[in-house]
mmCIF file of C-alpha atoms and ligand atoms in Angstrom:
data_model
loop_
_atom_site.group_PDB
_atom_site.id
_atom_site.type_symbol
_atom_site.label_atom_id
_atom_site.label_comp_id
_atom_site.label_asym_id
_atom_site.label_seq_id
_atom_site.Cartn_x
_atom_site.Cartn_y
_atom_site.Cartn_z
ATOM 1 C CA MET M 1 13.265 1.639 -12.101
ATOM 2 C CA TRP M 2 10.547 1.238 -9.293
ATOM 3 C CA SER M 3 11.716 1.579 -5.583
ATOM 4 C CA ILE M 4 12.003 -0.513 -2.693
ATOM 5 C CA TYR M 5 9.524 0.727 -0.251
ATOM 6 C CA ALA M 6 9.537 -2.080 2.079
ATOM 7 C CA GLY M 7 6.722 -1.955 4.836
ATOM 8 C CA ILE M 8 9.353 -3.171 6.824
ATOM 9 C CA PRO M 9 7.891 -5.274 10.012
ATOM 10 C CA ILE M 10 7.690 -2.656 12.672
ATOM 11 C CA PHE M 11 8.796 -5.217 15.429
ATOM 12 C CA LEU M 12 11.913 -6.332 13.871
ATOM 13 C CA GLY M 13 12.694 -2.964 12.381
ATOM 14 C CA LEU M 14 14.922 -4.741 9.490
ATOM 15 C CA GLY M 15 16.402 -2.544 6.979
ATOM 16 C CA ALA M 16 15.096 -2.022 3.452
ATOM 17 C CA VAL M 17 17.235 -3.584 0.842
ATOM 18 C CA ALA M 18 16.818 -3.195 -2.753
ATOM 19 C CA VAL M 19 17.223 -6.982 -3.846
ATOM 20 C CA PRO M 20 16.949 -7.838 -7.593
ATOM 21 C CA VAL M 21 14.100 -9.877 -8.603
ATOM 22 C CA SER M 22 15.133 -13.449 -9.864
ATOM 23 C CA SER M 23 12.628 -16.323 -10.879
ATOM 24 C CA ASP M 24 14.068 -18.577 -7.949
ATOM 25 C CA THR M 25 12.817 -17.272 -4.937
ATOM 26 C CA PRO M 26 15.749 -15.279 -3.421
ATOM 27 C CA LYS M 27 16.222 -15.452 0.484
ATOM 28 C CA ASP M 28 15.283 -12.454 2.888
ATOM 29 C CA SER M 29 14.111 -10.334 -0.163
ATOM 30 C CA TRP M 30 11.348 -8.023 -1.140
ATOM 31 C CA GLU M 31 9.157 -8.703 -3.980
ATOM 32 C CA PHE M 32 6.511 -6.466 -5.534
ATOM 33 C CA GLY M 33 3.824 -7.250 -7.705
ATOM 34 C CA ASN M 34 3.698 -5.946 -11.095
ATOM 35 C CA SER M 35 -0.236 -4.649 -10.942
ATOM 36 C CA LEU M 36 -0.016 -1.375 -9.138
ATOM 37 C CA PHE M 37 -0.994 2.355 -10.029
ATOM 38 C CA TYR M 38 0.570 5.699 -9.723
ATOM 39 C CA LEU M 39 -1.016 8.909 -9.327
ATOM 40 C CA GLY M 40 0.992 11.928 -9.914
ATOM 41 C CA PRO M 41 2.701 14.329 -9.931
ATOM 42 C CA PRO M 42 0.122 17.121 -10.240
ATOM 43 C CA SER M 43 1.167 19.986 -12.578
ATOM 44 C CA GLY M 44 2.494 23.365 -11.468
ATOM 45 C CA SER M 45 2.202 24.140 -7.975
ATOM 46 C CA ALA M 46 -0.402 21.684 -6.895
ATOM 47 C CA GLU M 47 -0.098 19.264 -4.285
ATOM 48 C CA ILE M 48 -2.067 16.358 -3.178
ATOM 49 C CA ILE M 49 -3.645 17.375 0.264
ATOM 50 C CA LYS M 50 -6.208 14.362 0.757
ATOM 51 C CA ALA M 51 -6.990 10.841 -0.352
ATOM 52 C CA THR M 52 -10.145 8.775 0.665
ATOM 53 C CA TYR M 53 -10.599 5.290 -0.296
ATOM 54 C CA SER M 54 -11.887 1.864 0.849
ATOM 55 C CA ILE M 55 -10.368 -1.415 0.636
ATOM 56 C CA LEU M 56 -11.633 -4.911 1.337
ATOM 57 C CA ALA M 57 -8.636 -7.061 1.409
ATOM 58 C CA PRO M 58 -8.562 -10.291 -0.509
ATOM 59 C CA ALA M 59 -8.364 -13.680 1.278
ATOM 60 C CA VAL M 60 -5.054 -14.135 2.735
ATOM 61 C CA PRO M 61 -2.251 -15.585 0.437
ATOM 62 C CA SER M 62 -2.367 -19.139 -0.309
ATOM 63 C CA GLY M 63 0.506 -21.470 -1.543
ATOM 64 C CA TYR M 64 3.233 -19.823 0.720
ATOM 65 C CA VAL M 65 6.329 -21.548 2.071
ATOM 66 C CA SER M 66 7.438 -20.372 5.397
ATOM 67 C CA SER M 67 9.927 -21.460 8.176
ATOM 68 C CA ASP M 68 9.406 -20.679 11.653
ATOM 69 C CA ASP M 69 12.720 -18.636 11.915
ATOM 70 C CA ASP M 70 12.286 -16.577 9.287
ATOM 71 C CA PRO M 71 8.793 -16.410 8.352
ATOM 72 C CA VAL M 72 7.291 -14.625 5.230
ATOM 73 C CA TRP M 73 4.965 -11.482 5.433
ATOM 74 C CA VAL M 74 2.862 -9.921 2.759
ATOM 75 C CA SER M 75 1.578 -6.252 2.849
ATOM 76 C CA ILE M 76 -0.800 -4.557 0.641
ATOM 77 C CA TRP M 77 -1.173 -0.787 0.523
ATOM 78 C CA VAL M 78 -2.003 2.502 -0.970
ATOM 79 C CA GLY M 79 0.605 5.265 0.231
ATOM 80 C CA ALA M 80 1.145 8.798 -0.508
ATOM 81 C CA SER M 81 4.961 10.406 -1.146
ATOM 82 C CA ALA M 82 6.784 13.102 -2.519
ATOM 83 C CA SER M 83 8.085 10.500 -4.970
ATOM 84 C CA GLU M 84 7.182 7.440 -6.679
ATOM 85 C CA SER M 85 10.734 6.017 -6.204
ATOM 86 C CA ASP M 86 13.011 7.412 -4.244
ATOM 87 C CA ASN M 87 13.515 5.635 -0.716
ATOM 88 C CA ASN M 88 14.726 8.752 0.696
ATOM 89 C CA VAL M 89 11.785 10.331 1.117
ATOM 90 C CA ASP M 90 8.713 9.416 3.449
ATOM 91 C CA LEU M 91 6.298 7.327 2.339
ATOM 92 C CA TYR M 92 2.949 7.452 4.283
ATOM 93 C CA GLN M 93 1.187 4.035 3.572
ATOM 94 C CA PRO M 94 -1.271 2.671 5.881
ATOM 95 C CA LEU M 95 -1.192 -0.917 5.196
ATOM 96 C CA PHE M 96 -2.669 -4.599 5.722
ATOM 97 C CA ASN M 97 -0.239 -7.049 6.761
ATOM 98 C CA TRP M 98 -0.390 -10.802 6.810
ATOM 99 C CA SER M 99 2.275 -13.466 8.012
ATOM 100 C CA PRO M 100 2.011 -17.367 8.812
ATOM 101 C CA ASP M 101 3.533 -16.209 12.042
ATOM 102 C CA GLN M 102 1.251 -13.194 12.878
ATOM 103 C CA GLU M 103 2.739 -13.018 16.422
ATOM 104 C CA ALA M 104 6.397 -12.087 15.061
ATOM 105 C CA GLN M 105 4.680 -9.385 13.109
ATOM 106 C CA GLY M 106 2.918 -8.185 16.398
ATOM 107 C CA CYS M 107 -0.586 -8.824 14.923
ATOM 108 C CA PRO M 108 -3.045 -10.255 16.844
ATOM 109 C CA ALA M 109 -5.158 -12.056 14.058
ATOM 110 C CA SER M 110 -5.313 -15.662 13.224
ATOM 111 C CA THR M 111 -3.616 -16.641 10.010
ATOM 112 C CA GLU M 112 -6.760 -16.505 8.246
ATOM 113 C CA GLU M 113 -7.208 -12.606 9.073
ATOM 114 C CA TRP M 114 -4.957 -9.621 7.852
ATOM 115 C CA CYS M 115 -3.956 -7.122 10.480
ATOM 116 C CA VAL M 116 -4.088 -3.060 9.634
ATOM 117 C CA ALA M 117 -2.029 -0.062 10.611
ATOM 118 C CA ALA M 118 -1.499 3.562 9.851
ATOM 119 C CA SER M 119 2.346 3.372 9.439
ATOM 120 C CA THR M 120 4.990 5.511 7.692
ATOM 121 C CA TYR M 121 8.230 4.618 5.813
ATOM 122 C CA THR M 122 10.828 6.637 6.726
ATOM 123 C CA PRO M 123 14.609 6.387 5.388
ATOM 124 C CA ASP M 124 15.391 5.714 9.143
ATOM 125 C CA SER M 125 12.933 3.080 9.738
ATOM 126 C CA GLN M 126 9.055 1.947 9.723
ATOM 127 C CA ILE M 127 6.911 4.067 12.197
ATOM 128 C CA GLY M 128 3.457 2.176 12.657
ATOM 129 C CA GLN M 129 0.987 1.645 15.031
ATOM 130 C CA SER M 130 -0.150 -1.295 16.837
ATOM 131 C CA TYR M 131 -1.737 -3.752 14.512
ATOM 132 C CA ILE M 132 -5.516 -4.291 14.383
ATOM 133 C CA ILE M 133 -7.089 -7.403 13.378
ATOM 134 C CA VAL M 134 -9.277 -7.213 10.225
ATOM 135 C CA PRO M 135 -12.137 -9.670 10.442
ATOM 136 C CA ALA M 136 -12.676 -11.577 7.106
ATOM 137 C CA ASN M 137 -15.259 -9.706 4.696
ATOM 138 C CA THR M 138 -14.878 -6.182 6.448
ATOM 139 C CA THR M 139 -14.384 -3.127 4.188
ATOM 140 C CA LEU M 140 -12.191 -0.536 5.823
ATOM 141 C CA ASP M 141 -11.938 3.121 5.091
ATOM 142 C CA PHE M 142 -8.766 5.182 4.946
ATOM 143 C CA GLU M 143 -7.815 8.664 4.746
ATOM 144 C CA ILE M 144 -4.408 10.403 4.223
ATOM 145 C CA ALA M 145 -4.675 14.048 4.691
ATOM 146 C CA VAL M 146 -2.274 16.899 5.195
ATOM 147 C CA GLU M 147 -3.231 19.210 8.085
ATOM 148 C CA ASP M 148 -0.848 21.915 9.161
ATOM 149 C CA GLU M 149 2.010 20.412 7.966
ATOM 150 C CA ASN M 150 1.529 16.921 9.315
ATOM 151 C CA VAL M 151 0.188 13.951 7.382
ATOM 152 C CA ILE M 152 -2.784 12.243 9.321
ATOM 153 C CA GLN M 153 -3.463 8.687 8.321
ATOM 154 C CA THR M 154 -6.998 7.490 9.704
ATOM 155 C CA VAL M 155 -8.311 3.936 9.251
ATOM 156 C CA THR M 156 -11.767 3.354 9.850
ATOM 157 C CA MET M 157 -14.024 0.216 10.248
ATOM 158 C CA ALA M 158 -17.778 0.198 10.494
ATOM 159 C CA GLY M 159 -17.736 3.843 11.322
ATOM 160 C CA LYS M 160 -15.245 3.465 14.394
ATOM 161 C CA VAL M 161 -11.526 4.928 13.942
ATOM 162 C CA ILE M 162 -9.249 1.840 14.679
ATOM 163 C CA SER M 163 -5.838 3.174 13.587
ATOM 164 C CA LYS M 164 -4.709 6.474 13.383
ATOM 165 C CA GLN M 165 -1.092 8.354 12.891
ATOM 166 C CA SER M 166 0.501 11.732 12.437
ATOM 167 C CA ASP M 167 3.792 12.438 11.269
ATOM 168 C CA ALA M 168 5.317 15.713 10.107
ATOM 169 C CA LEU M 169 5.025 16.244 6.246
ATOM 170 C CA ASP M 170 8.649 15.869 5.009
ATOM 171 C CA TYR M 171 8.044 17.404 1.319
ATOM 172 C CA PRO M 172 4.676 18.306 -0.507
ATOM 173 C CA LEU M 173 2.929 15.039 -1.604
ATOM 174 C CA GLN M 174 2.842 14.538 -5.236
ATOM 175 C CA TYR M 175 2.036 10.719 -5.891
ATOM 176 C CA LEU M 176 -0.362 8.462 -4.511
ATOM 177 C CA LEU M 177 0.484 4.212 -5.483
ATOM 178 C CA SER M 178 -0.098 1.039 -4.488
ATOM 179 C CA SER M 179 1.325 -2.277 -3.959
ATOM 180 C CA ASP M 180 1.357 -5.930 -3.177
ATOM 181 C CA GLU M 181 4.475 -6.488 -1.428
ATOM 182 C CA CYS M 182 6.297 -9.475 -0.279
ATOM 183 C CA TYR M 183 9.154 -10.180 2.317
ATOM 184 C CA THR M 184 10.193 -14.003 1.097
ATOM 185 C CA GLY M 185 12.009 -14.610 4.584
ATOM 186 C CA SER M 186 13.525 -18.174 3.904
ATOM 187 C CA GLY M 187 10.696 -19.216 2.140
ATOM 188 C CA SER M 188 8.144 -17.726 -0.632
ATOM 189 C CA CYS M 189 4.791 -15.733 -0.449
ATOM 190 C CA GLY M 190 2.707 -17.781 -2.427
ATOM 191 C CA SER M 191 -0.290 -15.897 -4.317
ATOM 192 C CA ILE M 192 -2.530 -13.273 -3.472
ATOM 193 C CA ASP M 193 -6.125 -12.680 -4.968
ATOM 194 C CA GLU M 194 -7.315 -9.636 -7.019
ATOM 195 C CA TRP M 195 -8.265 -6.678 -4.561
ATOM 196 C CA TYR M 196 -10.091 -3.439 -5.611
ATOM 197 C CA ILE M 197 -9.424 0.204 -3.941
ATOM 198 C CA ARG M 198 -12.662 1.646 -4.205
ATOM 199 C CA ASN M 199 -14.275 5.224 -4.016
ATOM 200 C CA LEU M 200 -11.127 6.794 -4.233
ATOM 201 C CA THR M 201 -11.098 10.779 -4.001
ATOM 202 C CA VAL M 202 -7.961 12.914 -4.233
ATOM 203 C CA THR M 203 -8.050 16.763 -3.420
ATOM 204 C CA LEU M 204 -5.216 18.704 -4.799
ATOM 205 C CA SER M 205 -4.191 21.983 -3.085
ATOM 206 C CA GLU M 206 -5.226 23.835 -6.098
ATOM 207 C CA ALA M 207 -6.995 22.893 -9.537
ATOM 208 C CA ASP M 208 -4.923 20.902 -12.163
ATOM 209 C CA SER M 209 -7.428 20.272 -15.015
ATOM 210 C CA SER M 210 -5.020 17.455 -16.538
ATOM 211 C CA PHE M 211 -4.426 15.515 -13.341
ATOM 212 C CA SER M 212 -5.812 12.309 -15.144
ATOM 213 C CA SER M 213 -3.148 12.288 -17.462
ATOM 214 C CA VAL M 214 -0.769 11.226 -14.821
ATOM 215 C CA PHE M 215 -2.745 8.132 -13.783
ATOM 216 C CA GLU M 216 -0.387 5.116 -14.568
ATOM 217 C CA LEU M 217 -2.092 1.986 -14.628
ATOM 218 C CA ASP M 218 0.583 -0.780 -14.365
ATOM 219 C CA GLY M 219 -1.182 -4.089 -15.062
ATOM 220 C CA VAL M 220 -4.358 -2.898 -13.132
ATOM 221 C CA THR M 221 -7.674 -1.617 -14.867
ATOM 222 C CA ALA M 222 -9.422 1.254 -13.443
ATOM 223 C CA ALA M 223 -12.949 3.437 -13.798
ATOM 224 C CA ASP M 224 -12.192 6.835 -15.134
ATOM 225 C CA LEU M 225 -10.761 9.401 -13.082
ATOM 226 C CA THR M 226 -12.870 12.295 -13.259
ATOM 227 C CA THR M 227 -13.287 15.622 -11.608
ATOM 228 C CA SER M 228 -16.658 17.660 -11.055
ATOM 229 C CA ASP M 229 -15.087 20.825 -10.077
ATOM 230 C CA SER M 230 -12.209 21.691 -12.796
ATOM 231 C CA GLY M 231 -9.754 20.001 -11.325
ATOM 232 C CA THR M 232 -9.224 20.227 -7.591
ATOM 233 C CA THR M 233 -11.091 17.122 -6.318
ATOM 234 C CA TRP M 234 -10.659 13.917 -8.461
ATOM 235 C CA HIS M 235 -12.528 10.497 -8.271
ATOM 236 C CA THR M 236 -12.774 7.189 -9.665
ATOM 237 C CA GLU M 237 -15.119 4.385 -8.298
ATOM 238 C CA TRP M 238 -12.560 1.570 -8.560
ATOM 239 C CA ILE M 239 -9.284 0.396 -9.388
ATOM 240 C CA LYS M 240 -8.696 -3.468 -9.888
ATOM 241 C CA ILE M 241 -5.279 -4.786 -8.407
ATOM 242 C CA THR M 242 -4.953 -8.240 -10.361
ATOM 243 C CA SER M 243 -3.968 -11.426 -8.488
ATOM 244 C CA ILE M 244 -0.294 -11.868 -7.749
ATOM 245 C CA ASP M 245 1.799 -15.234 -7.901
ATOM 246 C CA PHE M 246 4.874 -13.886 -6.034
ATOM 247 C CA GLU M 247 6.680 -17.495 -7.224
ATOM 248 C CA ASN M 248 6.271 -16.294 -11.032
ATOM 249 C CA SER M 249 8.635 -13.691 -12.020
ATOM 250 C CA SER M 250 6.386 -12.452 -14.867
ATOM 251 C CA ASP M 251 4.158 -11.376 -12.050
ATOM 252 C CA LEU M 252 6.867 -9.190 -10.369
ATOM 253 C CA ASP M 253 7.893 -5.606 -10.929
ATOM 254 C CA GLU M 254 11.395 -5.503 -11.811
HETATM 255 C C1 NAG L 301 -17.452 -13.132 2.395
HETATM 256 O O1 NAG L 301 -18.665 -12.662 1.545
HETATM 257 C C2 NAG L 301 -18.843 -13.520 0.784
HETATM 258 C C3 NAG L 301 -19.733 -12.784 -0.466
HETATM 259 O O2 NAG L 301 -20.740 -11.891 0.269
HETATM 260 C C4 NAG L 301 -19.382 -14.866 0.945
HETATM 261 O O3 NAG L 301 -19.550 -15.780 -0.129
HETATM 262 C C5 NAG L 301 -18.281 -15.598 2.042
HETATM 263 O O4 NAG L 301 -18.879 -16.778 2.429
HETATM 264 C C6 NAG L 301 -17.981 -14.254 3.055
HETATM 265 N N1 NAG L 301 -16.769 -15.033 3.689
HETATM 266 C C7 NAG L 301 -16.772 -14.959 5.103
HETATM 267 C C8 NAG L 301 -15.647 -15.735 5.710
HETATM 268 O O5 NAG L 301 -17.680 -14.521 5.712
HETATM 269 C C1 NAG L 302 -17.243 7.543 -0.822
HETATM 270 O O1 NAG L 302 -16.202 8.454 -0.335
HETATM 271 C C2 NAG L 302 -16.865 9.448 0.256
HETATM 272 C C3 NAG L 302 -15.825 10.293 0.906
HETATM 273 O O2 NAG L 302 -14.810 11.113 -0.033
HETATM 274 C C4 NAG L 302 -17.818 9.543 1.174
HETATM 275 O O3 NAG L 302 -18.675 10.397 1.979
HETATM 276 C C5 NAG L 302 -18.979 8.397 0.774
HETATM 277 O O4 NAG L 302 -19.899 7.926 1.631
HETATM 278 C C6 NAG L 302 -18.348 7.076 0.081
HETATM 279 N N1 NAG L 302 -19.027 6.337 -0.509
HETATM 280 C C7 NAG L 302 -19.367 5.083 -0.442
HETATM 281 C C8 NAG L 302 -20.417 4.401 -1.325
HETATM 282 O O5 NAG L 302 -18.900 4.589 0.585
HETATM 283 C C1 NAG L 303 3.255 -16.747 -15.155
HETATM 284 O O1 NAG L 303 2.565 -15.652 -15.408
HETATM 285 C C2 NAG L 303 2.232 -15.560 -16.804
HETATM 286 C C3 NAG L 303 1.660 -14.100 -16.746
HETATM 287 O O2 NAG L 303 0.787 -13.697 -15.973
HETATM 288 C C4 NAG L 303 1.273 -16.525 -17.276
HETATM 289 O O3 NAG L 303 1.274 -16.485 -18.780
HETATM 290 C C5 NAG L 303 2.155 -17.691 -17.100
HETATM 291 O O4 NAG L 303 1.283 -18.719 -17.395
HETATM 292 C C6 NAG L 303 2.543 -18.044 -15.523
HETATM 293 N N1 NAG L 303 3.403 -19.124 -15.635
HETATM 294 C C7 NAG L 303 3.119 -20.194 -14.281
HETATM 295 C C8 NAG L 303 3.950 -21.226 -14.131
HETATM 296 O O5 NAG L 303 2.031 -20.063 -13.892
#
């Protein structure tokens, strides 16, 4: 089944632990919304070498329950990895993060705003940049690019780079995937509205004319994934992640 790629809070350094999902919210566990996409793997020896996309984050979660000593947090992200399910490989995942206790997350935002950072899950730890405030109604542009055996994540706001990170590529990138992720603390994450991944362009190291056949939509809708150069560059205008109620087990990925 699907992995447990946890956007571990950078300043808490908790380990990623796979916890079964149940209908009553378990304490200190990670939950994943069941609205997500996977794109990959390309056929033959093709690899993903670049992805660009834009995200306007939804309103911050509502209806959450959180305690001061063990606050919840929610992350939404698109990431790239050699695997769609193996938590022994890196996941390059620039992420939006929110918590009722933003300070505990190292995020300088108010509780009405998200923070964003370039960030990488590795089997040892989460390696991320300092969180940057995302003002409400602000679309961010993202790039994940492989250059000289490094993966470079770039987050841009209004034309200005606000977060950037370079990590050594562990294995060639085979998948792009998304998630709505909740750390329950001793509470629950409530609900998160729908959001869109827009203007997604994926570049492969060599042409794969059948790449659109490995675009898997799990509880999401999307515009067609098309190529204008016989399979090297692929584009979709939008992918719609539906709203998730983290307290409703039928909204969770199991
Ligand atoms: C965000 O934009 C929408 C639509 O343009 C608008 O209705 C809403 O008031 C805006 N919210 C904020 C916080 O600016
Ligand atoms: C879509 O992304 C491309 C980069 O891949 C960029 O050049 C273009 O400006 C973007 N379009 C919009 C409408 O943002
Ligand atoms: C839980 O989610 C399912 C599927 O989205 C929905 O049909 C059901 O009404 C929800 N239950 C509650 C209590 O909201």
